[in-house]
XYZ file of C-alpha atoms in Angstrom:
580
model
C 0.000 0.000 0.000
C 1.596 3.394 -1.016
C 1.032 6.944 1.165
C -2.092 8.960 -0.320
C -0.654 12.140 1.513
C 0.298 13.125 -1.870
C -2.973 12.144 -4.447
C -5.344 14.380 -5.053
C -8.782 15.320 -4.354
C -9.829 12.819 -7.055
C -8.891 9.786 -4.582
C -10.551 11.133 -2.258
C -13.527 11.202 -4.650
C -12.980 7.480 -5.309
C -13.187 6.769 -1.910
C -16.282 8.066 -1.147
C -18.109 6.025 -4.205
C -16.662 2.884 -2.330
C -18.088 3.863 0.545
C -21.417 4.587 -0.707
C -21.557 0.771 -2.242
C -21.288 0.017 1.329
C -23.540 2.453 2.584
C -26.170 2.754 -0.332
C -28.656 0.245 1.249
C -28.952 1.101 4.767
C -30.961 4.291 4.378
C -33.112 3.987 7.550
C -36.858 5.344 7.665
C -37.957 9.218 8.433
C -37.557 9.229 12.076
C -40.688 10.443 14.285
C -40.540 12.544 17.681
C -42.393 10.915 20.695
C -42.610 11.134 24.254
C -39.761 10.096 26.365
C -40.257 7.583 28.928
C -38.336 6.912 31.890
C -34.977 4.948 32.908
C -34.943 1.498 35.005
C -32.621 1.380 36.847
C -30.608 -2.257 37.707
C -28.183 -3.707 39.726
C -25.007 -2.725 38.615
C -23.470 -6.300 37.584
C -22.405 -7.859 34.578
C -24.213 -11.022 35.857
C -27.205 -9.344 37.281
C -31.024 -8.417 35.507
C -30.852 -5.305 33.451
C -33.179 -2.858 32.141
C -32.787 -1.037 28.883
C -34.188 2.208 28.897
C -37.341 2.243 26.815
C -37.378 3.179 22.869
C -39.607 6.494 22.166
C -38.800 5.875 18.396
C -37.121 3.688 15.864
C -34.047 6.080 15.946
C -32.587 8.044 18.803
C -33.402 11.815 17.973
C -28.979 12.842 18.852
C -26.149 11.233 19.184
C -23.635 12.724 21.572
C -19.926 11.804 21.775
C -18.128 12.827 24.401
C -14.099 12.636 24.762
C -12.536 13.503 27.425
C -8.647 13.490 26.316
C -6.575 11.739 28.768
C -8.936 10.497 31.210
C -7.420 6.820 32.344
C -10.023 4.195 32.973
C -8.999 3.965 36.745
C -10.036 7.592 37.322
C -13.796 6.737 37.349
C -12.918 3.744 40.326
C -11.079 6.662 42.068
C -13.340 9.713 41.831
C -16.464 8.241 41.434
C -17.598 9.045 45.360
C -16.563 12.657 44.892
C -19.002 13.281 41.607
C -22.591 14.081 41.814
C -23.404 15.086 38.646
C -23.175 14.379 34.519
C -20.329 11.391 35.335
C -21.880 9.941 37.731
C -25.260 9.852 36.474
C -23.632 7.789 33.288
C -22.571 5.116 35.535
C -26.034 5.216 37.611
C -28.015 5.289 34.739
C -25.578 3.877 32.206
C -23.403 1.014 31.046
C -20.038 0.848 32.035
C -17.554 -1.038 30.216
C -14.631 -1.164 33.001
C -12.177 -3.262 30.962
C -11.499 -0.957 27.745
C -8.333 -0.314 26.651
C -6.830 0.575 22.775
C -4.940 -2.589 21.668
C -2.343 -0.913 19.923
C 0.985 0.936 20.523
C 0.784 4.731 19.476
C -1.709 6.285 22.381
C -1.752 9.855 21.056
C -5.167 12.332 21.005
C -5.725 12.228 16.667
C -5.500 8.579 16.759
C -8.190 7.518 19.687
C -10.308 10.305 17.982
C -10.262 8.380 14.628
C -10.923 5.474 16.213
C -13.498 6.168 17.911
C -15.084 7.996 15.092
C -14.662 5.267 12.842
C -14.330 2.392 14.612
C -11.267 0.956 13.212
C -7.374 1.075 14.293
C -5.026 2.696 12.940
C -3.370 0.301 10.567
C -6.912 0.828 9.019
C -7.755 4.535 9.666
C -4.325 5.330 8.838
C -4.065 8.523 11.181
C -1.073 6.671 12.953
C 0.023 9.897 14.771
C -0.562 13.271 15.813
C 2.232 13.985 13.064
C 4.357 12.534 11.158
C 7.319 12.656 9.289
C 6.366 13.248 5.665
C 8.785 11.148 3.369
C 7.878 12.984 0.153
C 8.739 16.704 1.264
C 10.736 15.396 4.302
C 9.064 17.474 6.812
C 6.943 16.823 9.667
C 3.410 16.855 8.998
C 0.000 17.156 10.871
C -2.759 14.617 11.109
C -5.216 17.095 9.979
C -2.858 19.148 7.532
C -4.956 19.908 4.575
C -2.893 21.657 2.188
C -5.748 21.828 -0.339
C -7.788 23.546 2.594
C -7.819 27.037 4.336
C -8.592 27.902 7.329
C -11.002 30.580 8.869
C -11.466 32.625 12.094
C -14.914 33.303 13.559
C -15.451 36.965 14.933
C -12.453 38.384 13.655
C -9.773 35.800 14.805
C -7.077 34.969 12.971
C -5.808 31.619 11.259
C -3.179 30.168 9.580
C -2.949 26.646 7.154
C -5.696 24.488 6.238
C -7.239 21.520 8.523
C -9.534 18.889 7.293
C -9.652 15.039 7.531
C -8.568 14.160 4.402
C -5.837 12.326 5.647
C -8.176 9.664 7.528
C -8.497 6.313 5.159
C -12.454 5.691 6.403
C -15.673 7.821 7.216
C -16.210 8.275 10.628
C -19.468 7.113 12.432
C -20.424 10.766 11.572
C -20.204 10.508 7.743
C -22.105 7.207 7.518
C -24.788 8.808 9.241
C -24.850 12.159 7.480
C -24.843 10.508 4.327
C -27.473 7.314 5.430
C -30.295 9.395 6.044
C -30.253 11.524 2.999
C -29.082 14.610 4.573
C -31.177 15.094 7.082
C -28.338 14.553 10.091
C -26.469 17.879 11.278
C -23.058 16.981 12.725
C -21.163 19.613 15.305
C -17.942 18.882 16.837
C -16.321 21.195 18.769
C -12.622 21.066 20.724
C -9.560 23.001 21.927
C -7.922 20.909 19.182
C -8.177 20.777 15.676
C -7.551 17.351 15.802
C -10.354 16.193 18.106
C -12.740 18.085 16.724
C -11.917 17.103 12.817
C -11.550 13.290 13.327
C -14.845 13.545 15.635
C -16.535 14.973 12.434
C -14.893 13.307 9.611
C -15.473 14.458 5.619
C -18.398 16.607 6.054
C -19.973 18.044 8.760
C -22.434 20.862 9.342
C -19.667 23.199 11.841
C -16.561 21.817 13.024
C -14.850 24.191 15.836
C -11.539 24.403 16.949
C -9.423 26.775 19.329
C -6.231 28.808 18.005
C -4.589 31.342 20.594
C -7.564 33.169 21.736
C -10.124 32.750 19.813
C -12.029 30.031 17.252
C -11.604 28.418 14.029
C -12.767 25.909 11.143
C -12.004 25.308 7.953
C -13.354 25.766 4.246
C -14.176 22.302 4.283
C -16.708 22.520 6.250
C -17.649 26.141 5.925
C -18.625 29.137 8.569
C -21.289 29.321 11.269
C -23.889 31.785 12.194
C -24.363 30.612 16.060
C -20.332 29.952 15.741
C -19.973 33.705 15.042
C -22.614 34.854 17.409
C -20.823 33.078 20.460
C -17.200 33.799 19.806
C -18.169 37.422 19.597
C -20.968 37.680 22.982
C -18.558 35.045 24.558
C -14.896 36.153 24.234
C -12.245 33.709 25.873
C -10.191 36.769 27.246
C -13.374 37.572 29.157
C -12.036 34.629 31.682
C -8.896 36.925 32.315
C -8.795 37.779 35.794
C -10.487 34.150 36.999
C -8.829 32.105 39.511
C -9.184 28.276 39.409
C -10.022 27.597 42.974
C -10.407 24.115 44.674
C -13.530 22.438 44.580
C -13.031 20.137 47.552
C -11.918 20.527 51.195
C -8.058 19.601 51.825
C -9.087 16.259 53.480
C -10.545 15.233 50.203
C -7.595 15.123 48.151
C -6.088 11.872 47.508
C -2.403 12.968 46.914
C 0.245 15.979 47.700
C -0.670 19.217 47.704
C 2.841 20.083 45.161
C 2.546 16.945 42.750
C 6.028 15.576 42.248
C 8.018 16.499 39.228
C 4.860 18.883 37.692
C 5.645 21.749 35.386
C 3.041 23.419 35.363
C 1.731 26.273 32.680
C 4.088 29.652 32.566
C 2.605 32.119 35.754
C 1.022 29.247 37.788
C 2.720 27.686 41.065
C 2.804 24.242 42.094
C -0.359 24.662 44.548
C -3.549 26.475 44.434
C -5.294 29.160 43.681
C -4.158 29.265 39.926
C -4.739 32.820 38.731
C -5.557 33.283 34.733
C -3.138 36.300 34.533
C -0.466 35.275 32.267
C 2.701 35.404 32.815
C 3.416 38.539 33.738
C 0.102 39.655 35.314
C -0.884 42.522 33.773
C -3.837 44.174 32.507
C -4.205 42.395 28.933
C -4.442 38.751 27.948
C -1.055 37.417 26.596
C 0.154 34.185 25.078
C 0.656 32.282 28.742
C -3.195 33.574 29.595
C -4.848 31.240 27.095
C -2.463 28.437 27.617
C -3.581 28.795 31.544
C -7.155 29.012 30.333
C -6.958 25.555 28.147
C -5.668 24.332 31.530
C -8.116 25.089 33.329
C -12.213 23.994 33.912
C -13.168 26.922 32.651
C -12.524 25.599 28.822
C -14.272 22.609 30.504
C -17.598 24.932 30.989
C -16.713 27.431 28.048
C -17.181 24.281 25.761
C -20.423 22.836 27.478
C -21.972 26.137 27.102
C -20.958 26.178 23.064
C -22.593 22.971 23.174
C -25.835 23.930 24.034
C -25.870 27.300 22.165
C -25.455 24.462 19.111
C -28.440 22.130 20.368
C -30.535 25.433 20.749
C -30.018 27.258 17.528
C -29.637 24.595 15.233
C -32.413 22.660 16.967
C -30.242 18.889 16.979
C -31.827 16.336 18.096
C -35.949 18.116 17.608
C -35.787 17.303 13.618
C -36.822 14.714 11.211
C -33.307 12.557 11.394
C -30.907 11.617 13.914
C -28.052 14.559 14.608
C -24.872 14.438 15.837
C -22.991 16.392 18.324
C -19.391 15.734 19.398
C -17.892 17.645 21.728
C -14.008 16.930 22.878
C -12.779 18.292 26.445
C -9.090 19.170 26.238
C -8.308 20.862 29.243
C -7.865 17.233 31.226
C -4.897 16.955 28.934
C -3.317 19.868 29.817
C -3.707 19.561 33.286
C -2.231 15.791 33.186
C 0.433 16.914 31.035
C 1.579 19.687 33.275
C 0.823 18.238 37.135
C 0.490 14.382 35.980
C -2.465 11.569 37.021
C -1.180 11.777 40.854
C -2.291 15.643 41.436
C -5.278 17.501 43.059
C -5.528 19.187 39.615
C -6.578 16.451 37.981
C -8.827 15.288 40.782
C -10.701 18.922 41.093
C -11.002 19.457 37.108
C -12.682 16.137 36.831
C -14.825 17.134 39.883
C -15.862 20.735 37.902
C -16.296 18.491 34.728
C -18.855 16.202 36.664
C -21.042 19.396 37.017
C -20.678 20.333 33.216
C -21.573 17.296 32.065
C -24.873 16.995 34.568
C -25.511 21.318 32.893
C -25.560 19.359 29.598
C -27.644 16.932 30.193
C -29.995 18.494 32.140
C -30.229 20.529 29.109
C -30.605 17.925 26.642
C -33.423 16.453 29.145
C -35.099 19.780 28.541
C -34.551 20.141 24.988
C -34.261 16.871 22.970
C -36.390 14.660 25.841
C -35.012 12.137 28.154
C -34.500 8.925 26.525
C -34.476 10.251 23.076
C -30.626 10.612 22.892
C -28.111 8.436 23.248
C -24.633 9.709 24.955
C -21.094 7.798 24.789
C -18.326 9.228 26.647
C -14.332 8.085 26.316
C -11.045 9.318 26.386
C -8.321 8.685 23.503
C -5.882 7.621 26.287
C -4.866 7.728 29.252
C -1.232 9.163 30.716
C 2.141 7.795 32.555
C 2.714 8.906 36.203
C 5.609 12.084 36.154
C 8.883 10.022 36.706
C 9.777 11.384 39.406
C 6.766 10.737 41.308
C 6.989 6.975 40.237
C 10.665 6.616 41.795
C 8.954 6.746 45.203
C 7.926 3.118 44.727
C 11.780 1.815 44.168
C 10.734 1.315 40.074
C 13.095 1.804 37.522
C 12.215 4.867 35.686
C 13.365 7.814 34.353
C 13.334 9.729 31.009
C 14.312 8.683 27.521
C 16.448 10.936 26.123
C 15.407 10.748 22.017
C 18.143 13.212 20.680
C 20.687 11.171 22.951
C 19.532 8.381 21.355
C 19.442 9.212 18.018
C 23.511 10.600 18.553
C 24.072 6.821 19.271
C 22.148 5.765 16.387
C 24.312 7.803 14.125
C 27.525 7.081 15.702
C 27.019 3.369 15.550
C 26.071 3.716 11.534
C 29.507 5.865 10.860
C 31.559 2.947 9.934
C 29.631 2.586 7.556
C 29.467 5.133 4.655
C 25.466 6.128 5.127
C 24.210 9.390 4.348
C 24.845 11.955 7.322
C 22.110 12.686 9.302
C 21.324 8.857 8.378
C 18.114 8.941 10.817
C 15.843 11.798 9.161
C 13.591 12.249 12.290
C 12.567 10.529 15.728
C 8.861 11.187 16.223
C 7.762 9.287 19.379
C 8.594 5.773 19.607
C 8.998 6.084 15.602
C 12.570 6.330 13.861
C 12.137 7.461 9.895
C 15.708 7.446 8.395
C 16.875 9.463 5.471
C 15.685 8.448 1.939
C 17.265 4.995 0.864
C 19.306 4.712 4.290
C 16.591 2.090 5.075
C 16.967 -0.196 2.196
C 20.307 -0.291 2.675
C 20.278 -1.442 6.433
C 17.774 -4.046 4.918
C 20.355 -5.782 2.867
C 23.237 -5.054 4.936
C 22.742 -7.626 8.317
C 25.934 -6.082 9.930
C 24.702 -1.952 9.650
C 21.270 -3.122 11.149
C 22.307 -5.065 13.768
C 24.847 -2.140 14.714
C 22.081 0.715 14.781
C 19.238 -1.737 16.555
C 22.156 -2.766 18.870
C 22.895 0.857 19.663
C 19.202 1.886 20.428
C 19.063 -1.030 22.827
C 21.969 0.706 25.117
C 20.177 4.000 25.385
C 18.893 3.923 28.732
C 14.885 3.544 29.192
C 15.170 1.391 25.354
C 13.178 -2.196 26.461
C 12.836 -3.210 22.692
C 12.580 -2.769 19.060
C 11.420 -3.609 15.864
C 11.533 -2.897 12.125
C 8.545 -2.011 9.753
C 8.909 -5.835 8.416
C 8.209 -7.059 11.611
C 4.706 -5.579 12.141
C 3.598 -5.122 8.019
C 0.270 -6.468 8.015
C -0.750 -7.296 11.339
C 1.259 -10.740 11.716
C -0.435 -13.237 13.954
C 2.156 -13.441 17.238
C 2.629 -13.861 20.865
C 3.769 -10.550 22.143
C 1.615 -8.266 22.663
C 3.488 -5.295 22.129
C 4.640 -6.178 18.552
C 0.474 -6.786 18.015
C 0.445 -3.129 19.306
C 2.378 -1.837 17.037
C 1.448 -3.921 14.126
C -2.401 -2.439 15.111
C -0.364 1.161 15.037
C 1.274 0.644 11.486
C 0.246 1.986 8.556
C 2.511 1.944 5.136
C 4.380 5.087 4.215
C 3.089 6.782 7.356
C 4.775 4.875 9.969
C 8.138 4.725 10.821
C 11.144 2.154 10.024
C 11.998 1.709 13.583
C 9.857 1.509 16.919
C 11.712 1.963 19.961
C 9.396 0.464 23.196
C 10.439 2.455 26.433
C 10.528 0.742 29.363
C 7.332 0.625 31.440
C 7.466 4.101 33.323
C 9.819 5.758 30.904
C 8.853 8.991 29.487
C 10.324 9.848 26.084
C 11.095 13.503 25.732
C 13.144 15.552 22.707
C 14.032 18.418 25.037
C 17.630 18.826 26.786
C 18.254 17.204 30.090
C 16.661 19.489 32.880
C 14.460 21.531 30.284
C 11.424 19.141 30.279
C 8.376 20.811 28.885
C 5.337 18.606 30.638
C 5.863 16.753 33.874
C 3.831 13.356 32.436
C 3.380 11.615 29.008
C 1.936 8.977 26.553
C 1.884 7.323 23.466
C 3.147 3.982 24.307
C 1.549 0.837 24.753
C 1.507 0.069 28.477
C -1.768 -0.160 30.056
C -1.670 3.238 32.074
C -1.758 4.524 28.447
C -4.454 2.148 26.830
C -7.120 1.879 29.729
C -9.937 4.310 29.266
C -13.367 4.472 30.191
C -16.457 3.809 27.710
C -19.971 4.596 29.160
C -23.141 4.813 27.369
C -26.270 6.357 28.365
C -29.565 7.037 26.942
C -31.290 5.559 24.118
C -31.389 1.929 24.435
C -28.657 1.249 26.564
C -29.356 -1.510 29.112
C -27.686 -0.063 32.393
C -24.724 -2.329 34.272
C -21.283 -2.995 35.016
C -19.684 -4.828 32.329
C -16.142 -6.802 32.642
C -15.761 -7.883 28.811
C -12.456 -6.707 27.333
C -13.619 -4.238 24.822
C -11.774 -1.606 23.066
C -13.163 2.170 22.314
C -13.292 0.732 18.443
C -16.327 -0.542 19.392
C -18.125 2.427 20.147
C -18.697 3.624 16.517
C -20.509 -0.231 15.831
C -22.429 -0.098 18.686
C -24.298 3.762 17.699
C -24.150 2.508 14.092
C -26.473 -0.470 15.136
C -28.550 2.196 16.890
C -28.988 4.584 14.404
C -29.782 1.417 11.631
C -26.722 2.394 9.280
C -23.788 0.475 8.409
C -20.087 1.437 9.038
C -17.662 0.845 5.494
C -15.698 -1.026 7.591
C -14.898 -1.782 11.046
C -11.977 -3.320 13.595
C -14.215 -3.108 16.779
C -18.031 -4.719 16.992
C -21.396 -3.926 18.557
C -21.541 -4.492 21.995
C -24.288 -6.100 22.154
C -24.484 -7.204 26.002
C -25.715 -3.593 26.479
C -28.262 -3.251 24.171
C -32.067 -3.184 24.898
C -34.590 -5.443 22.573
């Protein structure tokens, strides 16, 4: 299989005629409004009777897809007690799946968005990365990079490039439905990232919203807005300069330290609360530091469940003829994680402040759409590493991968002999992409490979790795982490080389003692593939469920809903959760 990154717009044309064979007979039937009826509740056991919420059509009115980026499965076990609201109600009233996890290697935000949205992996989706390194112009490249594409800023922001998912192999669960029920589906996604909000989405979409600096974006693709305009111009982000991100919860409430171990957190903010949105330097206007304290912080979290609503209510989703579809991906989790890591009261509180926007939005969807005529799925496209320096408290060995220290040895052990210099082109990740022939050549020369794996293996925090040969079309084996990264792989995208860290080994490309972010991902250890799936709503029979399931199976299991069928699919309906 060759890289598309390069074809034209007439692929992509071809593509969507292929998908239409599959999609062509599984228009379903105009969908009618009726009252919604109310939730049994069950005991909350795989083994035990359950009650699926009663049908008040053929369809459910909305779909609702909720990611929440970097939430580990384990968080819900942990915080559960300490939520009252939207998150708890999914597991009250929901299904919990408490064993998900992605099966493959490369844990990063544009690749559990795609699958989700499609419900396939990566070696299918193709959008192996949150970039890559692009062989053809030998420059790193986006997921979302459309170069065919501009993008647009609503009330009077600026923007730069083009975004669209063009680069994504498959139609997301979005697409399928758009294009199932003749049109009559609106889709709105909305994120702090361009690419959780475009891989939500997919091809087409109705408004697809996306943070840049201070204010909000989207892209000719899928065209401007009015209630986009109308709220980035009543609802400016600077108007949260001046906030301070208080704790939620008493002192005594707080599982961990007050100063989490190793965090670095966001330019202008301390290790400990209150965490003022002032910048850096305090002063009387918003700067660059302001909005990257403002992603971090629950106010995004509530900014983003208020844009939700203003969609439901002025585009009317889920009170029409067909199903809609709204996505909405919360970022600031990330952020947080990234800065203070899993072990911090940060985390803990913004979950706690995103328990109450979920229970606003739902409350408002009760109101608006009718209780049991939407369906809700909530998961996160991965979870996160503890900081390393939090994790030496327990005697492990851990520490921090050094990637441009390793890629010095990697050239130094390839000097004797005669390879172009740089030899290694790029180290993305876990991903080594060498410079143009340099890997055919180590291919036929035994010695020179076993030289430059050999070298890799003696950089400290290296546990393994393997060449592009070894995980090429998904090769039946025994060790799981070569499946992983055989799930992860995708030709002409995906690197020559994948280095596995050791377990508890962050990989960073910044100098010794300049680490950006205090905690990582992106590998394939379970801290990074454990997630949480829930379902609510429409059909959903609530319980606890202990299959092994992966979040590939959420786009099979609203397609089954909805009556449409998916072009094609890694994960499968979960079917244990469904109502008759």
């Amino acid at each position: 299989m060759l890289d598309r990154d390069h074809k034209t717009r007439v692929s992509m044309a071809g593509k969507w005629l292929t998908w239409a064979a599959f999609a062509i007979a599984s228009v379903p039937p105009s969908l009618g409004q009726t009252p919604s009826a109310p939730r049994a509740r069950a005991a909350a056991s795989k083994s035990a009777p359950v009650t699926a919420i009663k049908k008040t059509s053929a369809r459910p009115k909305l779909v609702v897809l909720l990611v929440v980026d970097q939430m580990r499965g384990d968080y819900v076990d942990k915080f559960l007690q300490q939520w009252t609201g939207g998150l708890r109600r999914l597991v009250e009233e929901g299904a919990w799946f408490r064993d998900a996890a992605y099966p493959y290697a490369v844990t990063e935000t544009c690749v559990g968005h795609a699958t989700i949205s499609t419900g396939a992996l990566p070696a299918t989706h193709a959008m192996v990365a949150n970039a890559w390194w692009d062989r053809g112009t030998q420059k790193m490249v986006t997921c979302t990079a459309d170069p065919n594409a501009k993008n647009s800023g609503y009330a009077g922001a600026s923007a730069t490039g083009g975004d669209s998912a063009w680069r994504m192999e498959l139609p997301t669960f979005a697409d399928e439905l758009k294009f199932q029920t003749n049109g009559a589906t609106r889709v709105v996604t909305l994120s702090l990232k361009a690419r959780a909000a475009i891989t939500l989405a997919g091809h087409k979409a109705d408004a697809v919203t996306w943070a840049d600096g201070g204010g909000w974006v989207t892209s000719s693709v899928y065209g401007a807005m009015p209630f986009v305009e109308q709220y980035a111009k009543t609802h400016p982000i600077k108007n949260d300069y001046g906030k301070t991100w208080t704790r939620s919860l008493p002192n005594g409430s707080y599982w961990y330290d007050e100063k989490a171990t190793g965090a670095v957190p966001p330019d202008g903010w301390d290790l400990t609360f209150p965490h003022p949105l002032r910048g850096k330097a305090a002063g009387n206007e918003p700067d660059a530091a302001f909005y990257e304290q403002w992603a971090s912080s629950p106010f995004a979290d509530s900014y983003l469940t208020g844009f939700a609503e203003t969609a439901v209510d002025s585009l009317g989703l889920g009170q029409g003829g067909g199903t809609d579809f709204l996505g909405v991906s919360y970022s600031s989790l990330d952020y947080v994680g990234h800065a203070f890591g899993p072990r911090s009261w940060e985390v803990q509180d913004i979950l706690v402040r995103l328990d109450k926007d979920l229970a606003d939005l739902f409350a408002h969807l009760d109101k608006k759409v009718g209780r049991g005529n939407y369906i809700v799925a909530l998961s996160a496209d991965h979870g996160v590493a503890p900081v390393p320096e939090d994790m030496e408290k327990t005697g492990a060995d851990v520490g921090v991968l050094h990637l441009a220290e390793l890629q010095e040895r990697m050239e130094k052990a390839l000097e004797p002999f005669h390879l172009a210099k740089p030899a290694t082109a790029h180290i993305n990740g876990s991903e080594v992409y060498f410079a143009p022939d340099v890997y055919e050549k180590l291919r036929h020369d035994d010695k020179a490979m076993r030289a430059v794996i050999d070298a890799a293996l003696t950089q400290p925090g290296v546990a393994e790795v393997f060449r592009a040969e070894q995980v090429k079309n998904r090769p039946a084996t025994q060790s799981p982490t070569r499946s992983a990264i055989a799930d992860s792989y995708f030709p002409g995208r995906s690197g020559d080389l994948f280095i596995v860290p050791k377990p508890y080994w962050l990989m960073d490309r910044s100098a010794p003692g300049k680490r950006r972010y205090g905690a990582g991902h992106g590998v394939s250890y379970n801290y990074d593939q454990h997630v949480p799936v829930l379902f609510m709503g429409f059909g959903i029979r609530h319980g606890e469920y202990f299959d092994a399931i992966t979040p590939a199976d959420i786009a099979p299991t609203l397609a089954s809903l909805c009556g449409i069928t998916l072009a094609t699919r890694d994960g499968h309906i979960l079917s244990q959760a469904l109502g008759k």
